[in-house]
Coordinates of C-alpha atoms and ligand atoms in Angstrom, one line a residue:
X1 CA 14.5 2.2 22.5
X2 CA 11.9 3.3 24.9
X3 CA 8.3 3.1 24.6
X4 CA 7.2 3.8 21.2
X5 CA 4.0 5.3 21.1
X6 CA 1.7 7.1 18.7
X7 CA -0.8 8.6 20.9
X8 CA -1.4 12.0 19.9
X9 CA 1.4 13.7 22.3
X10 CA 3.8 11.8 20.4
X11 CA 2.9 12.4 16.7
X12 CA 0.7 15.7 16.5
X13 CA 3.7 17.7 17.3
X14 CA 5.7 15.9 14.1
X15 CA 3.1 16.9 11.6
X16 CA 3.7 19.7 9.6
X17 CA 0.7 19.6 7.0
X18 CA -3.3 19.3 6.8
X19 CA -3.1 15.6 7.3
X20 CA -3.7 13.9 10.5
X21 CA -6.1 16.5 11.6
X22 CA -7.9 15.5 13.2
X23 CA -6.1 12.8 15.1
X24 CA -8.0 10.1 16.2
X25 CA -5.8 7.7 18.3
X26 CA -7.2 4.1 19.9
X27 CA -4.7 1.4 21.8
X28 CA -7.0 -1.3 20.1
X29 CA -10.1 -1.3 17.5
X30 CA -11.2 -3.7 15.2
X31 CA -10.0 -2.0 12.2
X32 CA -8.9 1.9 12.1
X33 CA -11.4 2.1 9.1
X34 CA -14.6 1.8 11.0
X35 CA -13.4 4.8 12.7
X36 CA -13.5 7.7 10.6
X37 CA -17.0 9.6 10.6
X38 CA -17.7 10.3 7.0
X39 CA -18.1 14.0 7.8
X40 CA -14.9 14.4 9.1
X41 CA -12.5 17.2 7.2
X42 CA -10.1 15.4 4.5
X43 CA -6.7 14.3 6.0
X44 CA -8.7 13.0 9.5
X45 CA -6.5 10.1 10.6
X46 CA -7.3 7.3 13.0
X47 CA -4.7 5.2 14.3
X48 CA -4.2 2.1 16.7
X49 CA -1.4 0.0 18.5
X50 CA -3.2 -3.0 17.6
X51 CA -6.1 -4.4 15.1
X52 CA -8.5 -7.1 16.5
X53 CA -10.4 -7.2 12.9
X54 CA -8.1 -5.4 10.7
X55 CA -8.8 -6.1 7.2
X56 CA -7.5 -6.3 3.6
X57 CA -8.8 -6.5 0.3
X58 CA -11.9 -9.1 -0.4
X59 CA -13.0 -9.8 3.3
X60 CA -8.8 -10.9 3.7
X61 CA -7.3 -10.1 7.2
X62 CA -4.1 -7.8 8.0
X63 CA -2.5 -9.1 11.2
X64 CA 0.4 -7.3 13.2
X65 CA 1.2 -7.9 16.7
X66 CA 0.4 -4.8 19.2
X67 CA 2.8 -1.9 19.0
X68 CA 5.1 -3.1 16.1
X69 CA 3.1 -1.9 13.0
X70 CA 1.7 1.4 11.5
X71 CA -2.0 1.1 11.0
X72 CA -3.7 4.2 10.0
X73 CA -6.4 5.2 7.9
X74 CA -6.9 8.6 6.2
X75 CA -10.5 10.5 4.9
X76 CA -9.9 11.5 1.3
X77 CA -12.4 13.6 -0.1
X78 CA -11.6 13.0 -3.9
X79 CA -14.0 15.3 -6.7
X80 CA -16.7 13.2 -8.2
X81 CA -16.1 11.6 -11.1
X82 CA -12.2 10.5 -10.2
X83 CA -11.1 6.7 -10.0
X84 CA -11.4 5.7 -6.6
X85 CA -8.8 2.4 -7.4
X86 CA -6.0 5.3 -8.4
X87 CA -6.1 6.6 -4.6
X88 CA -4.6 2.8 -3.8
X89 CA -1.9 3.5 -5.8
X90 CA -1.0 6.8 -4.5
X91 CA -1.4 5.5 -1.1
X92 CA 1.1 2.9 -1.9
X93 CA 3.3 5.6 -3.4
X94 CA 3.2 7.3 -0.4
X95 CA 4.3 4.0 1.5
X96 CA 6.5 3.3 -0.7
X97 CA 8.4 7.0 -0.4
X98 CA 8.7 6.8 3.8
X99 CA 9.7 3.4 3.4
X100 CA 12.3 4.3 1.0
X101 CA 13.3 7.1 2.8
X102 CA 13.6 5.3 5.9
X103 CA 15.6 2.4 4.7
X104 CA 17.5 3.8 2.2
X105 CA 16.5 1.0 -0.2
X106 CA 14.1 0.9 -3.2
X107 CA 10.7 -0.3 -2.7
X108 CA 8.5 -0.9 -5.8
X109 CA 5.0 -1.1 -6.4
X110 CA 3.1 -4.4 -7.0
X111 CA 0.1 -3.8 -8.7
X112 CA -2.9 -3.1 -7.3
X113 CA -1.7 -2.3 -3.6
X114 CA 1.4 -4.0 -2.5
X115 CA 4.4 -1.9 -1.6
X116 CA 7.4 -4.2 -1.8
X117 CA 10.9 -4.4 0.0
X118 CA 13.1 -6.8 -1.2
X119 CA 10.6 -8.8 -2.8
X120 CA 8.3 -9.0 0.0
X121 CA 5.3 -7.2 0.9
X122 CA 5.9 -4.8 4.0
X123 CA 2.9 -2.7 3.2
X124 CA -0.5 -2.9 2.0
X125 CA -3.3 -0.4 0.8
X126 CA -7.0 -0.5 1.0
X127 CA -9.4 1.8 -0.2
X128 CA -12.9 2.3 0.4
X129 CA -15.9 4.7 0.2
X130 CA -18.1 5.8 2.6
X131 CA -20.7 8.8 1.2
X132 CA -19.0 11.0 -0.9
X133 CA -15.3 10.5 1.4
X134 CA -12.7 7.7 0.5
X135 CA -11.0 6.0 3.8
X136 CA -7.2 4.8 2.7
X137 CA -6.7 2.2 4.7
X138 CA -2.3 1.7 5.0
X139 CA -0.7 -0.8 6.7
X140 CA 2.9 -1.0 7.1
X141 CA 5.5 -3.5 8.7
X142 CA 7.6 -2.0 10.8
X143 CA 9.5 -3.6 13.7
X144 CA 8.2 -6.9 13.6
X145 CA 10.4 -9.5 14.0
X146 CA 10.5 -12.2 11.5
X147 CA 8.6 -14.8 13.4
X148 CA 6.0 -12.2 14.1
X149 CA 5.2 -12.1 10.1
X150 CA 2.4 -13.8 9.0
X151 CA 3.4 -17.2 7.7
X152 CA 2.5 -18.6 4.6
X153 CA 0.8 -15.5 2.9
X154 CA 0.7 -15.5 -0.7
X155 CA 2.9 -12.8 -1.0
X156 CA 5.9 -13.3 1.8
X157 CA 5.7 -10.6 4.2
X158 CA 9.0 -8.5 5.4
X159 CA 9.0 -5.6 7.9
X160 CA 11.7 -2.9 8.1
X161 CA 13.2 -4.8 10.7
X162 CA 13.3 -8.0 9.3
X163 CA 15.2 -6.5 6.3
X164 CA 17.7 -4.1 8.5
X165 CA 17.7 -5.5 11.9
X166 CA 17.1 -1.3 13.5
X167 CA 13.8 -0.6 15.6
X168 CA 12.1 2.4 14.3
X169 CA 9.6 5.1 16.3
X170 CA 7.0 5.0 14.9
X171 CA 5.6 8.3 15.3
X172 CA 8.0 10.2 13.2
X173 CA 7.3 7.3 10.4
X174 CA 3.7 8.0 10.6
X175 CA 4.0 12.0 10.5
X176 CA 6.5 11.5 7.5
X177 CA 3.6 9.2 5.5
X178 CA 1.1 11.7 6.4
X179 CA 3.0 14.1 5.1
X180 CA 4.1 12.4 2.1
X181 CA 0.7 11.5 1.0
X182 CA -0.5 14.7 1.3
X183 CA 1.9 16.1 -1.3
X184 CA 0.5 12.7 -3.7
X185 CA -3.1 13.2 -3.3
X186 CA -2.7 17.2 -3.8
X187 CA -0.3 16.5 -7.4
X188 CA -3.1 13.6 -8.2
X189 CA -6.0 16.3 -7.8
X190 CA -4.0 18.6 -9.9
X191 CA -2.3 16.5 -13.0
X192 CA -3.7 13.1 -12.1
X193 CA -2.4 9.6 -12.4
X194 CA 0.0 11.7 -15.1
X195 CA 1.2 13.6 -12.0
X196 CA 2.7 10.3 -10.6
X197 CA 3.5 7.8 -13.8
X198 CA 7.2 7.9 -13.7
X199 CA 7.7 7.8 -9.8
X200 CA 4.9 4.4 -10.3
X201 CA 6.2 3.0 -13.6
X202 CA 9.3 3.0 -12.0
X203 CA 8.4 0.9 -9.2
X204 CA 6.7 -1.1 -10.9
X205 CA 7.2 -4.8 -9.6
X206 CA 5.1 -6.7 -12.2
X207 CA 6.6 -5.8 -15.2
X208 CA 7.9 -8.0 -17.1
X209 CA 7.1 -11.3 -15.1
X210 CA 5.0 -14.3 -15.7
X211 CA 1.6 -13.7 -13.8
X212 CA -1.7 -15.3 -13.1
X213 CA -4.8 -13.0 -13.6
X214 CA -8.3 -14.7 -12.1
X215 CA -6.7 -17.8 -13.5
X216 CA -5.3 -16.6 -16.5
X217 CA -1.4 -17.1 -17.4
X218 CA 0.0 -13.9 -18.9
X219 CA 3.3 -11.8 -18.9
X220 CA 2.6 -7.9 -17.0
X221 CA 3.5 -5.8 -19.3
X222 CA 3.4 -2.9 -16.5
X223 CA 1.1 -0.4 -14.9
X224 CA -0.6 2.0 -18.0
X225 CA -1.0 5.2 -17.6
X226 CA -4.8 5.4 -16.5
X227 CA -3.4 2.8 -13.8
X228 CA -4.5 -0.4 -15.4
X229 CA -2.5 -3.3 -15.5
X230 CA -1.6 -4.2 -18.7
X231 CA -1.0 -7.8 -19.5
X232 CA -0.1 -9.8 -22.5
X233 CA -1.8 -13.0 -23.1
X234 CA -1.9 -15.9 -25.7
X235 CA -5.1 -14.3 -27.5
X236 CA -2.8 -10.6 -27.1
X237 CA -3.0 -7.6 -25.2
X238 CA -5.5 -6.8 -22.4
X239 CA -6.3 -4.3 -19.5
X240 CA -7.1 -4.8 -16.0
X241 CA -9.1 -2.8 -14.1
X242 CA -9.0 -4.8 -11.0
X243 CA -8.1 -7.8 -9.7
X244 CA -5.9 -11.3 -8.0
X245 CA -2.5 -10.6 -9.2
X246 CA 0.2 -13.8 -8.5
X247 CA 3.6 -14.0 -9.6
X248 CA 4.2 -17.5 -11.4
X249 CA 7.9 -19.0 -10.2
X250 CA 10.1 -18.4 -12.8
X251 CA 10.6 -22.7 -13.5
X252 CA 7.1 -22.6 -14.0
X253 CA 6.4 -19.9 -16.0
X254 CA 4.9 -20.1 -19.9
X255 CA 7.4 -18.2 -21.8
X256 CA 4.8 -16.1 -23.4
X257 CA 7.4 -13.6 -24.9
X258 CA 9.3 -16.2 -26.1
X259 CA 8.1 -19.6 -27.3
X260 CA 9.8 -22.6 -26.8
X261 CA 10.2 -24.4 -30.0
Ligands
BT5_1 C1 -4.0 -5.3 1.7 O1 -5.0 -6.3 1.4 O2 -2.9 -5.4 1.5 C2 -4.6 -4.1 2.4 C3 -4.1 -4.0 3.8 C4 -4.6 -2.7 4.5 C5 -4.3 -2.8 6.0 C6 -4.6 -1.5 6.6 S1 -4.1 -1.4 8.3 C7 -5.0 0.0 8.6 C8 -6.3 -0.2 7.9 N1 -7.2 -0.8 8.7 C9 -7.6 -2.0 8.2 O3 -8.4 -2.8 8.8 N2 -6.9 -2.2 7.1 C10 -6.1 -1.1 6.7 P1 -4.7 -7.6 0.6 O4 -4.0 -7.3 -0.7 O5 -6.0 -8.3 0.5 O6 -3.7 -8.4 1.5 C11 -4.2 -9.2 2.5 C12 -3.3 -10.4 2.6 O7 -1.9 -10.0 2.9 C13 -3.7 -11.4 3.6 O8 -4.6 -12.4 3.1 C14 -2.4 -12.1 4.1 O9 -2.0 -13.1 3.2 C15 -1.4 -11.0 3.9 N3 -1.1 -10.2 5.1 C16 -1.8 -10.1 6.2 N4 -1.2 -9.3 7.1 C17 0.0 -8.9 6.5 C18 1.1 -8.1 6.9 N5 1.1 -7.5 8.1 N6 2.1 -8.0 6.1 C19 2.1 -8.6 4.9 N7 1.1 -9.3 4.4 C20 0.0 -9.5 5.2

């Protein structure tokens, strides 16, 4: 493949919608969202080849070696009164979709902001406000190599290539997110979280296994419809709004559904 670039010349002639306008592009920043001015018109985009300080959820880092990930962030402007924690979940709709579409294999959701490919994480969502505008913050894997995936996350870490062994351009990955996540924030601001609840209930990683919630065994009972977790406990049924989700090994898990006698 030849050099794979997302400087504007590259992508802003793939994009077919309102997103990514404008298009801010950087070969290195410390983290895409510091660079979107509040002010900016929804679907402003910045974009780098590499992160120096790119960041997850709860001060956590996101690391990716230069030129082998997608790392954008996107200016939402969502009416007041909406749940900003539901945009995470379209977001990782959205990755999940070009992922999907990419691979031609099924990527589920694991609750709050995981998008997973065979059972490992190849993209993550973060989403934060600034004023009255919500930055998404997405991440995705996409030609690392397997040895270029951080190591003992949580979560194990894939990338496209790690799953397929093919090298991707980015750009027309980018333009396709971009484009899908317009069409999820514009059905969210219409119907809602209802909009999107059998495309995410369908993904939906957790359901069904043993978990650990802020220290708390329980079994997922899956993604509600407001975009909760739901969880069953040993003192019964409860709803998360947010949240450490881990997945307990299966050997190790407390048969909460059904006891061991
Ligand atoms: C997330 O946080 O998953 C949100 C990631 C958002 C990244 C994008 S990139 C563009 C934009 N600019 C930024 O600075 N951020 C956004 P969280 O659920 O907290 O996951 C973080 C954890 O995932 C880390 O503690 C690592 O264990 C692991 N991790 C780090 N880099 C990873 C990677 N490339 N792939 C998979 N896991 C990773």
């Amino acid at each position: 493949m030849g050099i794979d670039s997302l400087r504007p010349s590259d992508v802003e002639p793939l994009l077919t919608g309102r997103f990514g306008h404008p298009y801010l592009y950087l070969d290195s920043c410390l983290s895409t969202q510091r660079e979107l001015d509040p002010g900016l018109t929804e679907g402003a985009c910045a974009v780098c080849d590499v992160q120096t300080a790119g960041r997850g959820r709860l001060g956590r880092a996101w690391e990716a070696p230069p030129g082998r990930a997608l790392l954008c962030s996107i200016l939402l402007r969502p009416p007041p009164g909406r749940r900003v924690a539901e945009l995470s979940l379209v977001g990782g709709l959205a990755a999940a979709e070009t992922v999907e579409q990419a691979t031609g294999l099924a990527t589920q959701i694991k609750w709050p902001n995981d998008v997973m490919l065979n059972r490992r994480k190849v993209a993550g969502v973060l989403a934060e406000t600034s004023d009255d505008a919500v930055v998404l913050g997405i991440g995705v894997n996409v030609n690392q190599r397997r040895s270029e995936l951080p190591l003992g996350a949580r979560t194990p870490a894939a990338s496209l290539y790690s799953v397929d062994a093919l090298e991707r351009g980015r750009a027309p990955l980018l333009a396709a997110l971009l484009g899908e996540l317009e069409r999820l924030v514009d059905l969210w601001l219409v119907r809602g979280l209802e909009g999107l609840y059998h495309n995410l209930a369908s993904r939906d990683f957790l359901r069904g296994r043993a978990v650990e919630v802020d220290g708390e065994r329980a079994v997922a009972v899956g993604i509600d419809r407001q975009g909760r977790l739901e969880l069953k406990t040993e003192q019964g049924r409860r709803l998360v709004e947010s949240g450490e989700v881990s997945v307990v090994p299966s050997d190790d898990s407390p048969l909460l559904l059904s006891k061991r006698t």
